[in-house]
């Protein structure tokens, strides 16, 4: 199956073994230890991190250690040839700071200094981090808490965690570079995030923005610019696996059976067109459409829909939900990233978390805060346990990936898994847990089908939002929490107050007792936009590390301070004020690509 990755080689992690360059005894005694340290780091990364296609992350180690600037230059040349996008320097000893440093400003960089007493690896680490700071190249410092013997070949747990967190975030940066965000349409209903800003994508993410008018969907569908064999297969699969739900429209408004069937055919073709617009399709070249076959090299996209399209044609709910999921008529596969209402800022949040986790993402309205008292007033039921302090209703018509129903399992618990770990039975369970209701014709005059499911409770989740302030720039919000369940009768009553045709996730953020996380209401009240991007897992610490690489400050978070891992120089901007230091450092160093 065609994906954006077919046309792009995955970036690699470069490991730089740096050494004391004094020959005639010193360097020779350290060669094996230094190179073995690099090999341990590479082994750790390749064994634990994967690319979006499921293959192990590749590392590049030069055949020589780096004792000075000539060898540093030779290593850099090798990294350029081998598509290295992330750089980590390792050493067990003193080396010559700026003579051995890596200076490519586009590569995220870290330094692991071995904590041993035989040689001063920690001294080099400190000198090197000072050199990076002085040269305006923020670097992440990795230094184990406990002293190790020179012969100890283990990677301590705290070092392991930082290496993987750095490499995971650095690869996300490299994977985005020179890819595209594809906007299908323009702004939707005045939503601020759907005014796609090319400067944000270029300066902060290193990405292009591409624009396609929604009439391109109509052109391709009317003129048959899609793979007809795949379309037939997709229609048959959809009829078999996508069960139609209740039509909640008033009888006088409801479409006929023939009209509904025509909508099904149209929305399936819309999904094919959207995917082909993003990544291309070689079959189109064989059909005589070489330009359309190329695609837009899009790693993420958005569909405006409302209102110009949805007042006239079936909505984009099916294309958004099915493309964001990890399976379709072609089987189990990597999810695509498609933002509802072309909210590109929320799409960017989905993209960041996808690249960190390789898991499908959930796009939702951060729609309603329900207090325990409000639920009791409306339903007569008292909330207990996780729900006692209230919860947030996450719901949206389109881009809820079907994975978010929670029918996949990790260690016996509900989960959203990387596609290579999803079984056919789990994909089938997600499809069976989803019904497709005729769109509310009050919202969507052109019809279409909205996915409807209820997320299982107990999934660890992280909700994020990227927003922008004029004169300040972008900032990020992070809320870790859990999906939760309500009694069925309560869910039904609350859903019927909003839209019972849409996917539903009840979310409870983890409270800290202070600031915006003193209670659930305060989280909802402090959220910076109407949408949120939600990922499986508590990944706030990884997002924090990535945000610093991108120079996007974190304004709201419930990630514990001890888990925050940012460039070492961030401490110069206020060691006792992590939020303020983050803002000051990001503003000082500015966007990497600007």
Coordinates of C-alpha atoms in Angstrom, one line a residue:
X1 CA 0.0 0.0 0.0
X2 CA 1.2 3.5 -0.8
X3 CA 2.3 5.7 2.1
X4 CA 4.3 8.8 2.4
X5 CA 7.2 6.7 3.7
X6 CA 7.6 4.9 0.4
X7 CA 9.1 8.0 -1.1
X8 CA 11.2 9.0 1.9
X9 CA 14.1 7.3 3.5
X10 CA 13.8 7.2 7.3
X11 CA 16.2 9.4 9.2
X12 CA 18.8 7.6 11.3
X13 CA 20.3 8.3 14.8
X14 CA 24.0 9.2 14.6
X15 CA 26.1 8.1 17.6
X16 CA 29.4 10.0 18.0
X17 CA 32.1 8.3 20.1
X18 CA 34.2 11.1 21.3
X19 CA 37.7 10.5 22.9
X20 CA 40.7 12.1 24.5
X21 CA 42.8 12.8 21.4
X22 CA 46.2 12.4 23.2
X23 CA 48.0 9.5 21.5
X24 CA 50.9 7.4 22.8
X25 CA 49.0 5.9 25.6
X26 CA 45.9 7.9 26.6
X27 CA 43.8 7.6 23.4
X28 CA 44.8 4.0 22.7
X29 CA 43.7 2.9 26.2
X30 CA 40.2 4.4 25.7
X31 CA 39.4 3.3 22.2
X32 CA 37.6 0.1 23.1
X33 CA 35.7 1.6 26.0
X34 CA 34.5 4.6 24.0
X35 CA 33.4 2.6 20.9
X36 CA 31.6 0.0 23.1
X37 CA 29.7 2.8 24.8
X38 CA 28.5 4.0 21.4
X39 CA 27.5 0.5 20.5
X40 CA 25.5 0.1 23.7
X41 CA 23.6 3.3 23.0
X42 CA 22.9 2.2 19.4
X43 CA 21.7 -1.3 20.6
X44 CA 19.4 0.3 23.1
X45 CA 17.8 2.6 20.6
X46 CA 17.4 0.0 17.8
X47 CA 15.9 -2.5 20.2
X48 CA 13.3 -0.2 21.7
X49 CA 12.4 2.4 19.1
X50 CA 10.6 1.8 15.7
X51 CA 9.9 3.8 12.6
X52 CA 6.3 4.4 11.5
X53 CA 6.4 1.3 9.4
X54 CA 7.3 -0.9 12.4
X55 CA 11.0 -1.5 11.4
X56 CA 13.7 -0.9 14.0
X57 CA 15.3 2.5 14.2
X58 CA 18.7 2.5 12.5
X59 CA 21.8 4.0 14.1
X60 CA 25.0 5.1 12.4
X61 CA 28.4 4.9 14.2
X62 CA 31.5 6.1 12.5
X63 CA 34.3 3.5 12.2
X64 CA 36.6 5.8 14.2
X65 CA 36.4 7.7 17.4
X66 CA 36.5 11.5 17.4
X67 CA 39.4 13.2 19.0
X68 CA 39.4 16.5 17.3
X69 CA 37.9 18.7 14.6
X70 CA 39.2 16.8 11.6
X71 CA 37.5 13.6 12.8
X72 CA 34.4 15.6 13.8
X73 CA 34.1 16.9 10.2
X74 CA 34.6 13.4 8.8
X75 CA 31.8 12.1 11.0
X76 CA 29.5 14.9 10.0
X77 CA 30.2 14.1 6.3
X78 CA 29.3 10.5 6.9
X79 CA 26.1 11.5 8.8
X80 CA 25.1 13.7 5.8
X81 CA 25.6 10.8 3.4
X82 CA 23.6 8.4 5.5
X83 CA 20.6 10.6 6.3
X84 CA 21.3 11.1 10.0
X85 CA 18.7 13.3 11.5
X86 CA 19.5 13.0 15.2
X87 CA 22.9 13.2 16.9
X88 CA 24.1 11.8 20.2
X89 CA 27.7 12.2 21.5
X90 CA 29.0 9.6 24.0
X91 CA 32.2 9.5 26.0
X92 CA 33.7 7.9 29.1
X93 CA 36.5 10.5 29.4
X94 CA 37.7 14.0 29.1
X95 CA 37.8 15.2 25.5
X96 CA 38.4 18.5 23.8
X97 CA 35.0 20.3 24.0
X98 CA 34.4 22.6 21.0
X99 CA 37.0 20.7 18.9
X100 CA 34.9 17.6 19.0
X101 CA 31.3 19.1 19.1
X102 CA 28.7 18.5 16.5
X103 CA 27.5 21.8 15.0
X104 CA 24.7 21.0 12.5
X105 CA 21.9 23.3 13.8
X106 CA 19.1 21.2 12.3
X107 CA 20.0 18.0 14.2
X108 CA 18.7 17.6 17.7
X109 CA 21.7 16.8 19.9
X110 CA 22.5 15.2 23.2
X111 CA 25.7 14.3 25.1
X112 CA 26.0 11.2 27.3
X113 CA 28.9 11.6 29.7
X114 CA 29.7 8.4 31.6
X115 CA 29.6 8.8 35.4
X116 CA 32.8 7.1 36.4
X117 CA 35.8 8.1 38.5
X118 CA 38.6 6.6 36.5
X119 CA 38.2 9.2 33.8
X120 CA 36.3 12.5 34.0
X121 CA 33.5 11.9 31.5
X122 CA 31.2 14.1 33.5
X123 CA 33.8 17.0 33.2
X124 CA 33.6 16.7 29.4
X125 CA 29.9 16.6 29.6
X126 CA 29.8 19.9 31.5
X127 CA 32.4 21.5 29.3
X128 CA 30.6 20.4 26.2
X129 CA 27.1 21.6 27.3
X130 CA 28.7 24.9 28.2
X131 CA 30.2 25.1 24.7
X132 CA 26.9 24.3 23.1
X133 CA 25.1 26.9 25.1
X134 CA 27.8 29.5 24.3
X135 CA 27.5 28.7 20.6
X136 CA 23.7 28.9 20.7
X137 CA 23.1 25.2 20.0
X138 CA 20.9 23.8 22.8
X139 CA 21.8 20.2 23.7
X140 CA 20.4 17.6 26.1
X141 CA 22.7 16.4 28.8
X142 CA 22.6 12.8 29.9
X143 CA 24.4 11.9 33.1
X144 CA 23.7 8.9 35.3
X145 CA 22.9 9.5 39.0
X146 CA 25.1 6.7 40.3
X147 CA 28.9 6.2 39.8
X148 CA 29.8 3.2 37.6
X149 CA 33.0 1.3 37.3
X150 CA 34.9 1.7 34.1
X151 CA 34.3 -2.0 33.3
X152 CA 30.5 -1.7 33.9
X153 CA 28.7 -2.2 30.5
X154 CA 25.2 -1.6 31.8
X155 CA 23.1 1.4 30.8
X156 CA 21.5 2.6 34.0
X157 CA 17.7 2.9 34.1
X158 CA 17.8 6.7 34.4
X159 CA 20.3 7.0 31.5
X160 CA 18.3 4.6 29.5
X161 CA 15.1 6.6 30.0
X162 CA 16.8 9.9 28.9
X163 CA 18.5 8.3 25.8
X164 CA 15.2 6.9 24.6
X165 CA 13.2 10.0 25.4
X166 CA 15.7 12.1 23.5
X167 CA 16.0 9.8 20.5
X168 CA 12.2 9.4 20.3
X169 CA 11.7 13.1 20.2
X170 CA 14.6 13.8 17.9
X171 CA 13.3 11.3 15.4
X172 CA 9.9 13.0 15.4
X173 CA 11.7 16.3 14.5
X174 CA 13.6 14.6 11.7
X175 CA 10.6 12.7 10.4
X176 CA 8.6 15.9 9.9
X177 CA 11.3 17.8 8.1
X178 CA 10.4 18.6 4.4
X179 CA 7.0 16.8 4.7
X180 CA 3.7 18.6 4.0
X181 CA 0.6 19.5 5.8
X182 CA -2.2 19.3 3.2
X183 CA -5.1 21.6 3.7
X184 CA -8.2 20.5 1.8
X185 CA -10.3 23.6 1.8
X186 CA -9.6 26.7 4.0
X187 CA -11.0 27.9 7.3
X188 CA -14.0 26.1 8.8
X189 CA -16.7 28.2 10.5
X190 CA -14.2 30.8 11.7
X191 CA -12.2 28.2 13.8
X192 CA -8.8 29.9 14.5
X193 CA -6.8 26.7 14.1
X194 CA -8.1 26.2 10.6
X195 CA -6.5 29.4 9.3
X196 CA -3.4 27.5 8.2
X197 CA -0.2 29.5 8.8
X198 CA 2.6 28.4 6.6
X199 CA 5.1 30.3 8.8
X200 CA 4.3 28.2 11.8
X201 CA 4.7 24.9 9.9
X202 CA 7.9 26.1 8.2
X203 CA 9.6 27.8 11.1
X204 CA 8.7 25.5 13.9
X205 CA 8.2 22.1 12.3
X206 CA 10.3 22.3 9.1
X207 CA 7.3 21.4 7.0
X208 CA 5.6 22.7 3.9
X209 CA 1.9 23.6 3.7
X210 CA 0.0 22.5 0.6
X211 CA -3.5 23.7 -0.3
X212 CA -6.2 21.9 -2.4
X213 CA -9.7 23.3 -3.0
X214 CA -12.4 20.9 -1.9
X215 CA -13.8 20.9 -5.5
X216 CA -10.9 18.6 -6.3
X217 CA -12.8 15.8 -4.5
X218 CA -15.8 16.4 -6.8
X219 CA -13.6 16.5 -9.9
X220 CA -11.8 13.2 -9.1
X221 CA -15.1 11.4 -8.1
X222 CA -17.0 12.6 -11.2
X223 CA -14.1 11.8 -13.6
X224 CA -13.2 8.5 -11.9
X225 CA -9.7 9.5 -10.8
X226 CA -9.3 6.8 -8.3
X227 CA -8.4 3.1 -8.4
X228 CA -11.6 1.4 -9.6
X229 CA -10.6 -2.0 -8.4
X230 CA -9.7 -0.7 -4.9
X231 CA -13.0 1.3 -4.9
X232 CA -15.0 -1.9 -5.5
X233 CA -13.1 -3.7 -2.8
X234 CA -13.6 -0.7 -0.4
X235 CA -17.3 -0.6 -1.0
X236 CA -17.7 -4.3 -0.4
X237 CA -15.7 -4.1 2.8
X238 CA -17.7 -1.1 4.0
X239 CA -21.0 -2.8 3.4
X240 CA -19.8 -5.8 5.3
X241 CA -18.0 -4.2 8.3
X242 CA -19.5 -0.7 8.8
X243 CA -22.9 -1.3 10.3
X244 CA -25.4 1.5 9.9
X245 CA -26.8 2.9 13.1
X246 CA -30.0 4.7 13.9
X247 CA -31.1 7.6 11.8
X248 CA -31.8 10.3 14.4
X249 CA -33.2 12.8 11.9
X250 CA -36.9 13.7 12.0
X251 CA -38.9 11.4 9.7
X252 CA -39.7 14.2 7.3
X253 CA -36.0 15.0 6.8
X254 CA -34.7 11.5 6.4
X255 CA -33.2 10.4 3.1
X256 CA -34.5 7.5 1.1
X257 CA -32.7 4.1 1.1
X258 CA -31.3 4.9 -2.4
X259 CA -30.0 8.3 -1.3
X260 CA -28.4 6.7 1.7
X261 CA -26.7 4.1 -0.4
X262 CA -25.5 6.8 -2.8
X263 CA -24.0 8.6 0.3
X264 CA -22.1 5.5 1.3
X265 CA -20.6 5.2 -2.2
X266 CA -19.6 8.9 -2.2
X267 CA -18.0 8.9 1.3
X268 CA -15.9 5.8 0.4
X269 CA -14.7 7.5 -2.7
X270 CA -13.9 10.7 -0.7
X271 CA -11.6 8.5 1.6
X272 CA -9.8 7.2 -1.5
X273 CA -9.3 10.7 -2.9
X274 CA -8.1 12.1 0.4
X275 CA -5.5 9.4 0.8
X276 CA -4.3 9.8 -2.8
X277 CA -4.1 13.6 -2.4
X278 CA -1.8 13.0 0.6
X279 CA 0.6 10.3 -0.5
X280 CA -0.2 9.7 -4.2
X281 CA -1.1 6.4 -5.9
X282 CA 0.9 4.7 -8.7
X283 CA -2.3 3.2 -10.1
X284 CA -3.4 6.7 -11.2
X285 CA -0.3 7.0 -13.4
X286 CA -1.2 3.8 -15.1
X287 CA -4.7 5.3 -15.7
X288 CA -3.2 8.3 -17.4
X289 CA -3.1 10.7 -14.5
X290 CA 0.7 11.1 -13.7
X291 CA 0.3 14.4 -11.9
X292 CA -2.4 13.1 -9.5
X293 CA -0.3 10.0 -8.9
X294 CA 2.4 12.0 -7.2
X295 CA 0.4 13.2 -4.2
X296 CA 1.5 16.0 -1.9
X297 CA 4.1 14.3 0.3
X298 CA 1.7 14.9 3.2
X299 CA 2.4 13.5 6.6
X300 CA -0.8 15.1 7.9
X301 CA -3.8 16.8 6.4
X302 CA -7.1 18.4 7.2
X303 CA -10.6 18.6 5.6
X304 CA -12.5 21.8 5.9
X305 CA -16.0 20.4 5.2
X306 CA -18.2 22.8 7.0
X307 CA -19.9 24.6 5.7
X308 CA -19.4 25.1 2.0
X309 CA -18.9 21.4 1.4
X310 CA -21.3 19.9 3.9
X311 CA -24.2 22.2 2.9
X312 CA -23.9 20.5 -0.5
X313 CA -22.2 17.1 -0.3
X314 CA -21.8 14.3 2.2
X315 CA -19.5 15.2 5.1
X316 CA -16.0 14.1 5.7
X317 CA -16.7 12.1 8.8
X318 CA -16.1 8.7 7.2
X319 CA -12.9 9.7 5.5
X320 CA -11.5 11.3 8.7
X321 CA -12.5 8.4 10.9
X322 CA -11.3 5.6 8.6
X323 CA -8.0 7.2 7.6
X324 CA -7.1 8.0 11.2
X325 CA -7.7 4.4 12.1
X326 CA -5.2 1.6 11.9
X327 CA -7.2 -0.6 9.5
X328 CA -9.5 -0.4 6.4
X329 CA -10.3 -2.5 3.3
X330 CA -6.5 -3.0 2.8
X331 CA -6.1 -4.6 6.2
X332 CA -4.2 -3.5 9.2
X333 CA -1.9 -0.6 8.3
X334 CA -0.3 2.6 9.7
X335 CA -2.8 5.3 10.4
X336 CA -3.0 8.6 8.5
X337 CA -3.3 11.9 10.3
X338 CA -6.4 13.9 9.2
X339 CA -7.8 16.9 11.2
X340 CA -11.5 17.6 11.3
X341 CA -12.5 21.1 10.1
X342 CA -8.9 21.6 8.8
X343 CA -7.9 22.5 12.3
X344 CA -4.2 22.4 11.4
X345 CA -3.0 23.3 14.9
X346 CA -4.9 20.3 16.3
X347 CA -3.6 18.3 13.4
X348 CA -0.1 19.3 14.3
X349 CA -0.7 18.1 17.9
X350 CA -2.0 14.8 16.5
X351 CA 1.1 14.5 14.3
X352 CA 3.6 15.1 17.1
X353 CA 2.0 12.4 19.3
X354 CA 1.7 10.0 16.4
X355 CA 5.4 10.3 15.7
X356 CA 6.2 9.7 19.4
X357 CA 4.0 6.7 19.7
X358 CA 3.3 5.2 16.3
X359 CA -0.3 4.9 17.5
X360 CA -3.6 6.2 16.0
X361 CA -4.8 9.5 17.4
X362 CA -8.1 10.9 18.5
X363 CA -9.4 14.3 17.4
X364 CA -12.2 15.7 19.6
X365 CA -14.1 18.7 20.8
X366 CA -13.2 19.5 24.4
X367 CA -16.9 19.9 24.6
X368 CA -18.4 19.9 28.1
X369 CA -17.3 19.7 31.8
X370 CA -19.8 17.7 33.8
X371 CA -19.5 18.0 37.6
X372 CA -20.8 15.3 39.8
X373 CA -23.6 17.6 40.9
X374 CA -24.7 18.4 37.4
X375 CA -24.8 14.7 36.4
X376 CA -26.9 14.0 39.5
X377 CA -29.3 16.8 38.7
X378 CA -29.8 15.7 35.1
X379 CA -29.8 11.9 35.6
X380 CA -30.5 11.3 39.3
X381 CA -27.3 9.2 39.5
X382 CA -24.4 9.9 42.0
X383 CA -20.9 9.8 40.5
X384 CA -18.3 7.8 42.4
X385 CA -14.7 6.7 42.1
X386 CA -12.8 8.3 39.2
X387 CA -15.9 10.1 38.1
X388 CA -16.7 11.7 41.5
X389 CA -14.9 15.0 40.8
X390 CA -16.4 15.3 37.4
X391 CA -15.2 14.6 33.8
X392 CA -14.7 16.1 30.4
X393 CA -16.8 15.0 27.4
X394 CA -14.6 14.5 24.4
X395 CA -16.8 14.2 21.3
X396 CA -16.6 15.2 17.6
X397 CA -18.3 14.3 14.4
X398 CA -15.4 13.0 12.4
X399 CA -11.8 12.3 13.2
X400 CA -12.2 9.9 16.1
X401 CA -10.1 6.9 15.0
X402 CA -11.9 3.7 15.6
X403 CA -8.9 2.5 17.7
X404 CA -10.1 4.9 20.4
X405 CA -13.0 2.6 21.3
X406 CA -10.5 0.6 23.3
X407 CA -11.2 -2.8 22.0
X408 CA -7.5 -3.6 21.5
X409 CA -5.6 -5.0 24.4
X410 CA -2.2 -4.6 26.0
X411 CA -1.6 -6.8 29.0
X412 CA -5.3 -7.6 29.1
X413 CA -6.4 -3.9 29.4
X414 CA -8.0 -1.6 26.8
X415 CA -5.5 0.1 24.5
X416 CA -4.7 1.7 21.2
X417 CA -1.7 -0.2 19.8
X418 CA 0.9 0.4 17.1
X419 CA -0.6 -1.2 13.9
X420 CA 2.0 -4.0 13.8
X421 CA 0.7 -5.3 17.2
X422 CA -3.0 -5.2 16.3
X423 CA -4.5 -8.6 15.6
X424 CA -7.3 -9.1 13.0
X425 CA -9.6 -10.0 15.8
X426 CA -8.9 -6.7 17.5
X427 CA -9.5 -4.7 14.3
X428 CA -12.8 -6.6 13.9
X429 CA -13.8 -5.8 17.5
X430 CA -13.2 -2.1 16.9
X431 CA -15.4 -2.3 13.8
X432 CA -18.2 -4.2 15.6
X433 CA -18.1 -1.6 18.4
X434 CA -18.7 1.2 15.9
X435 CA -21.9 2.1 14.2
X436 CA -22.3 4.7 11.5
X437 CA -25.3 7.0 11.9
X438 CA -26.7 9.1 9.1
X439 CA -25.4 12.6 9.7
X440 CA -27.5 15.1 11.5
X441 CA -29.0 16.9 8.5
X442 CA -29.3 20.1 10.6
X443 CA -25.6 20.2 10.8
X444 CA -24.8 18.5 7.6
X445 CA -27.4 19.2 4.9
X446 CA -25.5 17.1 2.3
X447 CA -25.7 14.0 4.4
X448 CA -22.9 11.5 5.1
X449 CA -22.2 9.1 8.0
X450 CA -20.8 9.8 11.4
X451 CA -18.9 7.1 13.4
X452 CA -20.4 6.4 16.8
X453 CA -18.7 4.4 19.6
X454 CA -18.0 4.7 23.3
X455 CA -14.4 4.5 24.6
X456 CA -13.7 1.8 27.2
X457 CA -12.6 3.2 30.5
X458 CA -9.2 2.8 32.1
X459 CA -7.1 3.8 29.1
X460 CA -4.2 6.1 30.1
X461 CA -4.5 9.1 27.7
X462 CA -2.7 12.4 27.1
X463 CA -4.6 15.4 25.7
X464 CA -2.7 18.2 24.0
X465 CA -3.4 21.4 22.2
X466 CA -1.1 23.7 20.2
X467 CA -2.4 27.3 20.1
X468 CA -1.0 30.7 19.0
X469 CA -1.1 34.1 20.5
X470 CA -0.4 37.2 18.3
X471 CA 3.1 38.6 19.2
X472 CA 3.9 35.6 21.4
X473 CA 3.8 32.6 19.0
X474 CA 2.7 29.0 19.5
X475 CA 2.4 27.3 22.9
X476 CA 1.4 23.9 24.0
X477 CA -0.9 22.5 26.7
X478 CA -0.7 18.9 28.1
X479 CA -3.1 17.1 30.3
X480 CA -2.5 13.4 31.2
X481 CA -5.5 11.4 32.5
X482 CA -7.7 8.4 31.8
X483 CA -10.7 7.5 29.8
X484 CA -13.6 6.5 32.1
X485 CA -17.0 4.9 31.8
X486 CA -20.4 5.9 33.1
X487 CA -23.5 3.8 33.7
X488 CA -25.1 3.0 30.3
X489 CA -28.3 4.9 31.2
X490 CA -26.2 8.0 32.2
X491 CA -24.2 7.9 29.0
X492 CA -27.4 7.7 27.0
X493 CA -29.0 10.7 28.8
X494 CA -25.9 12.8 28.4
X495 CA -25.3 11.9 24.8
X496 CA -28.8 12.8 23.8
X497 CA -28.3 16.3 25.2
X498 CA -25.6 16.9 22.5
X499 CA -25.4 14.5 19.5
X500 CA -25.9 10.8 19.9
X501 CA -24.5 10.0 16.5
X502 CA -20.8 10.9 17.4
X503 CA -18.0 9.0 19.0
X504 CA -17.8 9.6 22.8
X505 CA -14.8 9.5 25.2
X506 CA -15.3 10.5 28.9
X507 CA -12.0 11.9 30.1
X508 CA -10.7 12.6 33.6
X509 CA -7.4 14.5 33.9
X510 CA -4.9 13.6 36.6
X511 CA -5.2 16.3 39.3
X512 CA -2.3 17.8 41.2
X513 CA -4.1 20.0 43.6
X514 CA -2.7 23.2 42.3
X515 CA -3.0 25.7 39.4
X516 CA -5.2 24.6 36.5
X517 CA -5.0 21.0 37.8
X518 CA -6.6 21.7 41.1
X519 CA -9.9 20.3 39.8
X520 CA -11.4 19.1 36.6
X521 CA -13.4 22.2 36.0
X522 CA -10.1 24.3 36.0
X523 CA -8.6 22.1 33.3
X524 CA -11.6 22.6 31.0
X525 CA -11.7 26.3 31.9
X526 CA -8.0 26.8 31.1
X527 CA -8.1 24.9 27.8
X528 CA -7.0 27.2 25.0
X529 CA -9.2 26.1 22.1
X530 CA -12.3 24.1 21.3
X531 CA -10.4 21.0 20.1
X532 CA -7.9 18.6 21.6
X533 CA -5.6 16.0 20.3
X534 CA -5.6 12.8 22.3
X535 CA -3.1 10.0 22.4
X536 CA -3.0 6.6 24.2
X537 CA -0.6 6.5 27.1
X538 CA 0.9 9.0 29.5
X539 CA 3.4 10.6 27.1
X540 CA 3.5 14.1 28.5
X541 CA 7.2 13.9 29.4
X542 CA 8.1 12.8 25.8
X543 CA 6.0 15.7 24.4
X544 CA 7.7 18.1 26.7
X545 CA 11.1 17.0 25.4
X546 CA 9.9 17.3 21.8
X547 CA 8.4 20.7 22.4
X548 CA 11.7 22.1 23.6
X549 CA 13.4 20.9 20.5
X550 CA 10.7 22.7 18.4
X551 CA 11.0 25.8 20.6
X552 CA 7.3 25.6 21.5
X553 CA 6.8 26.4 25.2
X554 CA 4.5 24.4 27.5
X555 CA 2.0 26.7 29.2
X556 CA -0.1 24.1 31.0
X557 CA 0.9 20.7 32.2
X558 CA 0.5 18.0 34.8
X559 CA 3.7 16.3 34.0
X560 CA 5.8 15.9 37.2
X561 CA 8.7 18.3 37.4
X562 CA 11.2 15.4 37.9
X563 CA 10.1 14.0 34.5
X564 CA 10.8 17.2 32.5
X565 CA 13.8 16.7 30.2
X566 CA 14.9 19.8 28.3
X567 CA 18.1 21.1 26.9
X568 CA 20.6 21.7 29.7
X569 CA 20.9 25.4 28.9
X570 CA 17.2 25.9 29.9
X571 CA 18.5 26.0 33.5
X572 CA 20.1 29.3 32.7
X573 CA 16.7 30.9 32.2
X574 CA 15.4 30.0 35.6
X575 CA 16.1 26.7 37.3
X576 CA 13.3 27.1 39.8
X577 CA 10.7 28.3 37.3
X578 CA 10.3 25.6 34.7
X579 CA 7.4 27.2 32.9
X580 CA 8.9 30.6 32.8
X581 CA 12.3 29.3 31.8
X582 CA 10.7 27.3 29.0
X583 CA 9.1 30.5 27.6
X584 CA 12.3 32.6 28.0
X585 CA 14.5 29.9 26.4
X586 CA 12.2 29.2 23.5
X587 CA 11.9 32.9 22.8
X588 CA 15.6 33.5 23.1
X589 CA 16.7 30.7 20.8
X590 CA 13.7 31.0 18.5
X591 CA 12.4 28.6 15.8
X592 CA 15.1 26.3 14.5
X593 CA 14.1 26.8 10.9
X594 CA 13.6 30.5 10.9

